[in-house]
CSV table of C-alpha atoms in Angstrom, one decimal:
chain,number,residue,atom,x,y,z
A,1,MET,CA,93.0,67.8,104.9
A,2,THR,CA,91.4,68.2,101.4
A,3,ALA,CA,87.8,67.5,100.4
A,4,THR,CA,88.9,64.0,99.3
A,5,GLY,CA,90.2,63.2,102.7
A,6,PHE,CA,93.9,63.3,101.8
A,7,MET,CA,96.5,65.5,103.4
A,8,PRO,CA,98.1,67.9,101.0
A,9,HIS,CA,101.6,66.6,100.2
A,10,GLU,CA,104.5,69.0,100.7
A,11,HIS,CA,106.2,67.4,97.6
A,12,ALA,CA,103.3,68.0,95.3
A,13,PRO,CA,104.1,68.5,91.6
A,14,PRO,CA,105.0,72.1,90.7
A,15,ALA,CA,102.6,74.3,88.7
A,16,PRO,CA,102.6,73.6,84.9
A,17,GLN,CA,104.6,76.8,84.1
A,18,ASP,CA,107.2,75.8,86.7
A,19,SER,CA,107.3,72.2,85.4
A,20,ALA,CA,108.1,73.6,81.9
A,21,ARG,CA,111.0,75.7,83.3
A,22,VAL,CA,112.4,72.7,85.2
A,23,ALA,CA,112.1,70.5,82.1
A,24,SER,CA,114.1,73.0,80.1
A,25,ILE,CA,117.2,72.7,82.3
A,26,PRO,CA,118.5,69.3,81.2
A,27,GLY,CA,118.3,70.4,77.6
A,28,ALA,CA,120.1,73.6,78.4
A,29,ILE,CA,123.0,71.8,80.0
A,30,SER,CA,123.1,68.9,77.6
A,31,SER,CA,126.3,69.9,75.7
A,32,ARG,CA,129.9,69.7,76.7
A,33,THR,CA,130.5,73.3,75.9
A,34,ARG,CA,127.6,74.5,78.0
A,35,VAL,CA,128.7,72.4,81.0
A,36,GLN,CA,132.2,73.8,80.6
A,37,ILE,CA,130.7,77.3,80.6
A,38,LEU,CA,128.8,76.6,83.8
A,39,PHE,CA,132.0,75.4,85.5
A,40,ALA,CA,133.8,78.5,84.3
A,41,LEU,CA,131.0,80.8,85.6
A,42,GLY,CA,131.1,78.9,88.9
A,43,HIS,CA,134.2,80.9,89.8
A,44,ALA,CA,133.4,84.4,88.6
A,45,GLU,CA,131.3,86.6,86.4
A,46,LEU,CA,132.9,86.5,82.9
A,47,CYS,CA,132.6,88.2,79.5
A,48,VAL,CA,132.2,86.1,76.3
A,49,CYS,CA,135.8,86.4,75.3
A,50,GLU,CA,137.0,85.2,78.7
A,51,ILE,CA,134.6,82.2,78.6
A,52,ALA,CA,135.7,81.4,75.1
A,53,GLU,CA,139.3,81.3,76.2
A,54,LEU,CA,138.6,79.2,79.3
A,55,THR,CA,136.6,76.6,77.4
A,56,GLY,CA,138.7,76.6,74.2
A,57,THR,CA,135.7,77.4,71.9
A,58,SER,CA,135.2,80.3,69.5
A,59,GLN,CA,133.5,83.4,70.6
A,60,SER,CA,130.7,82.6,68.2
A,61,ALA,CA,130.1,79.1,69.6
A,62,THR,CA,130.4,80.5,73.1
A,63,SER,CA,127.8,83.2,72.4
A,64,HIS,CA,125.4,80.5,70.9
A,65,ALA,CA,125.8,78.3,74.0
A,66,LEU,CA,125.2,81.3,76.3
A,67,ARG,CA,122.0,82.1,74.4
A,68,LYS,CA,120.7,78.6,75.1
A,69,LEU,CA,121.7,78.9,78.8
A,70,ARG,CA,120.2,82.3,79.1
A,71,SER,CA,116.9,81.3,77.4
A,72,ALA,CA,116.5,78.5,79.9
A,73,GLY,CA,117.2,80.9,82.8
A,74,VAL,CA,120.4,79.2,83.8
A,75,VAL,CA,122.6,82.2,83.3
A,76,VAL,CA,122.0,86.0,83.4
A,77,PHE,CA,124.1,88.8,82.1
A,78,ARG,CA,124.7,92.5,82.6
A,79,ARG,CA,126.0,95.0,80.1
A,80,ASP,CA,129.1,97.0,80.7
A,81,GLY,CA,129.5,99.2,77.6
A,82,LYS,CA,129.9,96.8,74.6
A,83,LEU,CA,130.7,93.8,76.9
A,84,ALA,CA,128.2,91.4,78.3
A,85,HIS,CA,129.2,89.8,81.6
A,86,TYR,CA,127.6,86.5,82.4
A,87,ARG,CA,127.1,84.7,85.7
A,88,VAL,CA,125.1,81.7,86.9
A,89,ALA,CA,121.5,82.7,87.7
A,90,ASP,CA,121.1,80.3,90.6
A,91,VAL,CA,123.8,78.4,92.3
A,92,SER,CA,121.5,75.3,92.5
A,93,VAL,CA,122.0,74.6,88.8
A,94,LEU,CA,125.8,74.8,89.3
A,95,GLU,CA,125.4,72.4,92.2
A,96,LEU,CA,123.4,70.0,90.0
A,97,VAL,CA,126.2,70.0,87.3
A,98,ARG,CA,128.8,69.5,90.0
A,99,ALA,CA,126.9,66.6,91.5
A,100,ALA,CA,126.6,65.0,88.1
A,101,SER,CA,130.3,65.4,87.6
A,102,ALA,CA,131.0,63.9,91.0
A,103,ILE,CA,128.8,60.9,90.3
A,104,LEU,CA,130.6,60.2,87.0
A,105,ASN,CA,134.0,60.6,88.5
A,106,SER,CA,133.3,58.5,91.6
A,107,ASP,CA,135.2,55.4,92.4
A,108,ARG,CA,132.8,54.3,95.0
A,109,PRO,CA,132.1,50.5,95.2
A,110,GLU,CA,128.3,51.0,94.6
A,111,ARG,CA,129.2,52.9,91.4
A,112,GLN,CA,131.3,50.0,90.2
A,113,THR,CA,128.4,47.6,90.9
A,114,LEU,CA,126.0,49.7,88.8
A,115,ARG,CA,128.4,49.6,85.9
A,116,SER,CA,128.7,45.8,85.9
């Protein structure tokens, strides 16, 4: 119990620095290209050229999208000579994107009701 008489809540808001990191995730995944990249990386660690081929984007556009994802901490990379191999930093972000996709592709009756 705290000095105010309230029990600490296990779902208390995160620390400000953690809140800022959480808030950066929606922006990082707010483009079609970046979402496609995350789906591609959900299967394997890939280099920029492989990601570009899978997503149908130029290597330049792919690199730009990866920089945004990397700056938000959504993906990480390792160097192998001149190549950078990317992977999803935490599977939870991939699960978030997959859940959003499942919701949008759902034919559940309650989904139909919400659209009406």
